[in-house]
Structure formats: structure tokens, C-alpha cells
mmCIF file of C-alpha atoms in Angstrom:
data_model
loop_
_atom_site.group_PDB
_atom_site.id
_atom_site.type_symbol
_atom_site.label_atom_id
_atom_site.label_comp_id
_atom_site.label_asym_id
_atom_site.label_seq_id
_atom_site.Cartn_x
_atom_site.Cartn_y
_atom_site.Cartn_z
ATOM 1 C CA UNK A 1 51.879 31.680 31.599
ATOM 2 C CA UNK A 2 52.862 28.198 32.411
ATOM 3 C CA UNK A 3 52.211 25.050 30.486
ATOM 4 C CA UNK A 4 49.815 24.360 33.370
ATOM 5 C CA UNK A 5 47.491 27.182 32.238
ATOM 6 C CA UNK A 6 46.917 25.372 28.900
ATOM 7 C CA UNK A 7 45.330 22.020 27.952
ATOM 8 C CA UNK A 8 45.796 20.036 24.646
ATOM 9 C CA UNK A 9 42.593 18.025 23.800
ATOM 10 C CA UNK A 10 40.930 16.363 20.904
ATOM 11 C CA UNK A 11 38.775 18.724 18.793
ATOM 12 C CA UNK A 12 35.192 18.441 18.642
ATOM 13 C CA UNK A 13 32.739 19.171 15.874
ATOM 14 C CA UNK A 14 31.548 21.981 18.210
ATOM 15 C CA UNK A 15 35.057 23.473 17.834
ATOM 16 C CA UNK A 16 35.167 23.640 13.948
ATOM 17 C CA UNK A 17 33.975 27.190 13.545
ATOM 18 C CA UNK A 18 36.547 28.526 15.788
ATOM 19 C CA UNK A 19 39.164 26.314 14.300
ATOM 20 C CA UNK A 20 38.271 27.618 10.848
ATOM 21 C CA UNK A 21 38.453 31.223 12.155
ATOM 22 C CA UNK A 22 41.965 30.555 13.465
ATOM 23 C CA UNK A 23 43.119 28.856 10.181
ATOM 24 C CA UNK A 24 41.766 31.871 8.160
ATOM 25 C CA UNK A 25 43.765 34.245 10.468
ATOM 26 C CA UNK A 26 46.930 32.005 9.876
ATOM 27 C CA UNK A 27 46.035 31.950 6.079
ATOM 28 C CA UNK A 28 45.752 35.839 6.122
ATOM 29 C CA UNK A 29 49.116 36.086 8.228
ATOM 30 C CA UNK A 30 50.953 34.033 5.608
ATOM 31 C CA UNK A 31 49.577 36.134 2.876
ATOM 32 C CA UNK A 32 50.897 39.424 4.616
ATOM 33 C CA UNK A 33 54.272 37.760 5.209
ATOM 34 C CA UNK A 34 54.501 37.255 1.658
ATOM 35 C CA UNK A 35 54.339 33.539 1.872
ATOM 36 C CA UNK A 36 52.657 31.282 -0.817
ATOM 37 C CA UNK A 37 51.817 28.591 1.854
ATOM 38 C CA UNK A 38 47.969 28.284 2.243
ATOM 39 C CA UNK A 39 47.130 30.624 -0.333
ATOM 40 C CA UNK A 40 45.391 28.119 -2.742
ATOM 41 C CA UNK A 41 42.273 27.150 -0.896
ATOM 42 C CA UNK A 42 43.792 24.707 1.529
ATOM 43 C CA UNK A 43 43.048 24.264 4.348
ATOM 44 C CA UNK A 44 39.575 24.712 4.206
ATOM 45 C CA UNK A 45 36.427 23.891 6.285
ATOM 46 C CA UNK A 46 36.210 20.470 4.808
ATOM 47 C CA UNK A 47 39.692 19.474 5.748
ATOM 48 C CA UNK A 48 38.971 20.652 9.368
ATOM 49 C CA UNK A 49 35.844 18.554 9.428
ATOM 50 C CA UNK A 50 37.766 15.631 8.153
ATOM 51 C CA UNK A 51 40.542 16.046 10.764
ATOM 52 C CA UNK A 52 37.835 15.943 13.479
ATOM 53 C CA UNK A 53 36.188 13.082 12.171
ATOM 54 C CA UNK A 54 39.436 11.080 11.689
ATOM 55 C CA UNK A 55 40.378 11.917 15.297
ATOM 56 C CA UNK A 56 43.359 14.115 14.041
ATOM 57 C CA UNK A 57 42.215 17.515 15.255
ATOM 58 C CA UNK A 58 43.645 18.973 18.371
ATOM 59 C CA UNK A 59 43.158 22.328 20.121
ATOM 60 C CA UNK A 60 45.112 24.074 22.625
ATOM 61 C CA UNK A 61 42.908 25.760 25.310
ATOM 62 C CA UNK A 62 43.242 28.330 27.951
ATOM 63 C CA UNK A 63 40.410 29.488 30.133
ATOM 64 C CA UNK A 64 37.915 27.986 27.659
ATOM 65 C CA UNK A 65 39.485 29.833 24.687
ATOM 66 C CA UNK A 66 40.836 27.840 21.838
ATOM 67 C CA UNK A 67 44.179 29.484 21.144
ATOM 68 C CA UNK A 68 45.713 26.973 18.610
ATOM 69 C CA UNK A 69 44.820 24.089 16.278
ATOM 70 C CA UNK A 70 46.831 21.322 14.680
ATOM 71 C CA UNK A 71 46.183 18.088 12.974
ATOM 72 C CA UNK A 72 48.165 15.249 14.820
ATOM 73 C CA UNK A 73 48.496 11.976 12.876
ATOM 74 C CA UNK A 74 49.929 8.839 14.327
ATOM 75 C CA UNK A 75 49.252 6.582 11.272
ATOM 76 C CA UNK A 76 51.996 7.973 8.962
ATOM 77 C CA UNK A 77 52.279 10.321 6.147
ATOM 78 C CA UNK A 78 52.496 8.739 2.607
ATOM 79 C CA UNK A 79 54.524 11.593 1.255
ATOM 80 C CA UNK A 80 57.228 10.959 4.028
ATOM 81 C CA UNK A 81 57.981 7.631 2.260
ATOM 82 C CA UNK A 82 59.625 9.481 -0.701
ATOM 83 C CA UNK A 83 61.958 11.954 1.351
ATOM 84 C CA UNK A 84 64.652 13.413 -0.615
ATOM 85 C CA UNK A 85 67.227 12.965 2.090
ATOM 86 C CA UNK A 86 67.336 10.832 5.342
ATOM 87 C CA UNK A 87 65.253 10.693 8.317
ATOM 88 C CA UNK A 88 66.828 10.214 11.780
ATOM 89 C CA UNK A 89 64.793 7.040 12.407
ATOM 90 C CA UNK A 90 62.578 4.620 10.952
ATOM 91 C CA UNK A 91 60.848 4.199 14.035
ATOM 92 C CA UNK A 92 57.048 4.826 14.779
ATOM 93 C CA UNK A 93 56.174 8.505 14.569
ATOM 94 C CA UNK A 94 53.663 11.203 14.824
ATOM 95 C CA UNK A 95 53.086 13.737 11.953
ATOM 96 C CA UNK A 96 51.807 17.182 12.741
ATOM 97 C CA UNK A 97 50.181 19.408 9.891
ATOM 98 C CA UNK A 98 48.127 22.441 9.784
ATOM 99 C CA UNK A 99 49.500 24.237 12.859
ATOM 100 C CA UNK A 100 47.752 27.479 13.416
ATOM 101 C CA UNK A 101 47.676 30.032 16.368
ATOM 102 C CA UNK A 102 44.984 32.599 16.962
ATOM 103 C CA UNK A 103 45.798 36.072 16.126
ATOM 104 C CA UNK A 104 42.796 37.639 17.818
ATOM 105 C CA UNK A 105 43.993 36.608 21.285
ATOM 106 C CA UNK A 106 47.657 37.376 21.722
ATOM 107 C CA UNK A 107 49.923 35.034 23.725
ATOM 108 C CA UNK A 108 53.598 34.799 23.414
ATOM 109 C CA UNK A 109 55.008 31.363 22.780
ATOM 110 C CA UNK A 110 51.714 29.588 21.918
ATOM 111 C CA UNK A 111 53.088 27.786 18.981
ATOM 112 C CA UNK A 112 56.186 26.553 20.910
ATOM 113 C CA UNK A 113 53.957 25.402 23.631
ATOM 114 C CA UNK A 114 51.691 23.483 21.047
ATOM 115 C CA UNK A 115 54.720 21.747 19.801
ATOM 116 C CA UNK A 116 55.945 20.950 23.409
ATOM 117 C CA UNK A 117 52.273 19.577 24.349
ATOM 118 C CA UNK A 118 52.484 17.371 20.898
ATOM 119 C CA UNK A 119 55.714 15.943 22.115
ATOM 120 C CA UNK A 120 54.282 14.905 25.452
ATOM 121 C CA UNK A 121 51.243 13.529 23.806
ATOM 122 C CA UNK A 122 53.634 11.373 21.496
ATOM 123 C CA UNK A 123 55.653 10.099 24.583
ATOM 124 C CA UNK A 124 52.445 9.121 26.357
ATOM 125 C CA UNK A 125 51.463 6.975 23.396
ATOM 126 C CA UNK A 126 54.916 5.325 23.361
ATOM 127 C CA UNK A 127 56.042 7.257 20.050
ATOM 128 C CA UNK A 128 59.444 8.787 20.344
ATOM 129 C CA UNK A 129 59.585 10.643 16.830
ATOM 130 C CA UNK A 130 57.789 13.598 15.532
ATOM 131 C CA UNK A 131 58.005 14.438 11.929
ATOM 132 C CA UNK A 132 56.932 17.699 10.494
ATOM 133 C CA UNK A 133 57.298 19.677 7.276
ATOM 134 C CA UNK A 134 56.684 23.345 6.337
ATOM 135 C CA UNK A 135 57.103 25.774 3.517
ATOM 136 C CA UNK A 136 60.554 27.192 2.784
ATOM 137 C CA UNK A 137 59.199 30.780 3.357
ATOM 138 C CA UNK A 138 57.512 29.883 6.809
ATOM 139 C CA UNK A 139 59.991 31.708 8.967
ATOM 140 C CA UNK A 140 57.943 31.571 12.157
ATOM 141 C CA UNK A 141 57.565 27.923 12.027
ATOM 142 C CA UNK A 142 61.209 27.491 11.059
ATOM 143 C CA UNK A 143 62.319 29.445 14.165
ATOM 144 C CA UNK A 144 60.055 27.243 16.426
ATOM 145 C CA UNK A 145 61.681 23.800 14.840
ATOM 146 C CA UNK A 146 64.979 25.186 15.338
ATOM 147 C CA UNK A 147 64.320 26.464 19.008
ATOM 148 C CA UNK A 148 62.930 23.011 19.902
ATOM 149 C CA UNK A 149 65.824 21.217 18.364
ATOM 150 C CA UNK A 150 64.086 19.592 15.396
ATOM 151 C CA UNK A 151 66.622 18.425 12.691
ATOM 152 C CA UNK A 152 66.351 19.240 8.799
ATOM 153 C CA UNK A 153 66.122 15.877 7.130
ATOM 154 C CA UNK A 154 65.531 16.771 3.446
ATOM 155 C CA UNK A 155 62.710 17.624 1.182
ATOM 156 C CA UNK A 156 59.067 16.172 0.831
ATOM 157 C CA UNK A 157 56.463 17.067 -1.750
ATOM 158 C CA UNK A 158 52.966 17.721 -0.568
ATOM 159 C CA UNK A 159 49.933 19.023 -2.755
ATOM 160 C CA UNK A 160 52.613 19.424 -5.637
ATOM 161 C CA UNK A 161 54.973 21.696 -3.549
ATOM 162 C CA UNK A 162 58.466 21.017 -1.966
ATOM 163 C CA UNK A 163 58.519 21.349 1.797
ATOM 164 C CA UNK A 164 61.347 21.205 4.332
ATOM 165 C CA UNK A 165 60.986 18.021 6.339
ATOM 166 C CA UNK A 166 62.084 17.866 10.104
ATOM 167 C CA UNK A 167 62.242 15.104 12.552
ATOM 168 C CA UNK A 168 62.789 15.258 16.504
ATOM 169 C CA UNK A 169 63.723 12.211 18.420
ATOM 170 C CA UNK A 170 62.008 12.239 22.058
ATOM 171 C CA UNK A 171 63.314 10.776 25.070
#
């Protein structure tokens, strides 16, 4: 499959049940992998609803199937102001949270493609920095960030826990 087979679009309220299904699959996968990430009732359906209402929710579609979800935030992340470390830039940036890929429709490389589509979206909006954080034990996301040349910048604290923070400068 090529990126031409996929479309990244804003999520609609009609998508919320499928998005929640995908997030539940991701929550279960994190649990099976022994991760503490997302094992505390977050994210939940209310978070999905808020993402959609604020215009943050995005879905990756192929042949009318929703394959992946993420929250894309162009108006900053307050927790990132208190980074223990140093960001690569102080430019305008986009934040990505709640990245989840469907486990019931197996496609190889979906999360990587999702991140590449996010980068294209950012550049279309004139934003050339992507910032993201993840749990220390989220090996799948850490591999994707490494593959796509995100650079480790330090630690941030979200919802009471430390997360690894990364940035990629786009050009």
C-alpha cells in the first residue's frame, strides 16, 4: 500500500465509536505488552468527544475504514513549557497525542504512515516542528520516532507521570 491509498482527515462525531474501539484495542495492547501507559482510565470516550469538538481528532482512512486515530494540537501543550531538557527549537509547533492504530484491521506500517501524514499536515499549515511524548515503556512508538528521525529532548510530566519528549524539525 502507498500513502495514496490513505487519507488523513478531521474526525467527526460520527467517528467517535470507531475511534473509541481503536483506543480500547490500543489500551489492551499496551496492557499485554506490560506497559503502564493508558491503564488508568485515560483516554476515555469523553476525551475522544472533546478532541473532536475542539477539532483535534484526526483519523487515517483506507477504503472507508478508519485505521488509526490521533489528536493533533496546533495551539501548544502547557506541559511542554516545563521540559527537563532542551527542545530543538522555540518555533511554532504541532503536538500529537493519543496515537492509536486499529488492531482488528492489520496493515503494516500504519503508525509510521500516520506520523508522516501528520508531518505533511503541519507543513501545509506552515508549522515546521512536531513535538511528541511517550511512555518510557512504549517500545513501538519509540521505534517509530527513531525511524522517522525524531530527536530525544528530555522529560515532560503529564497526568503525574514522566514521559520521554521528542521533536522533529521539518523542511
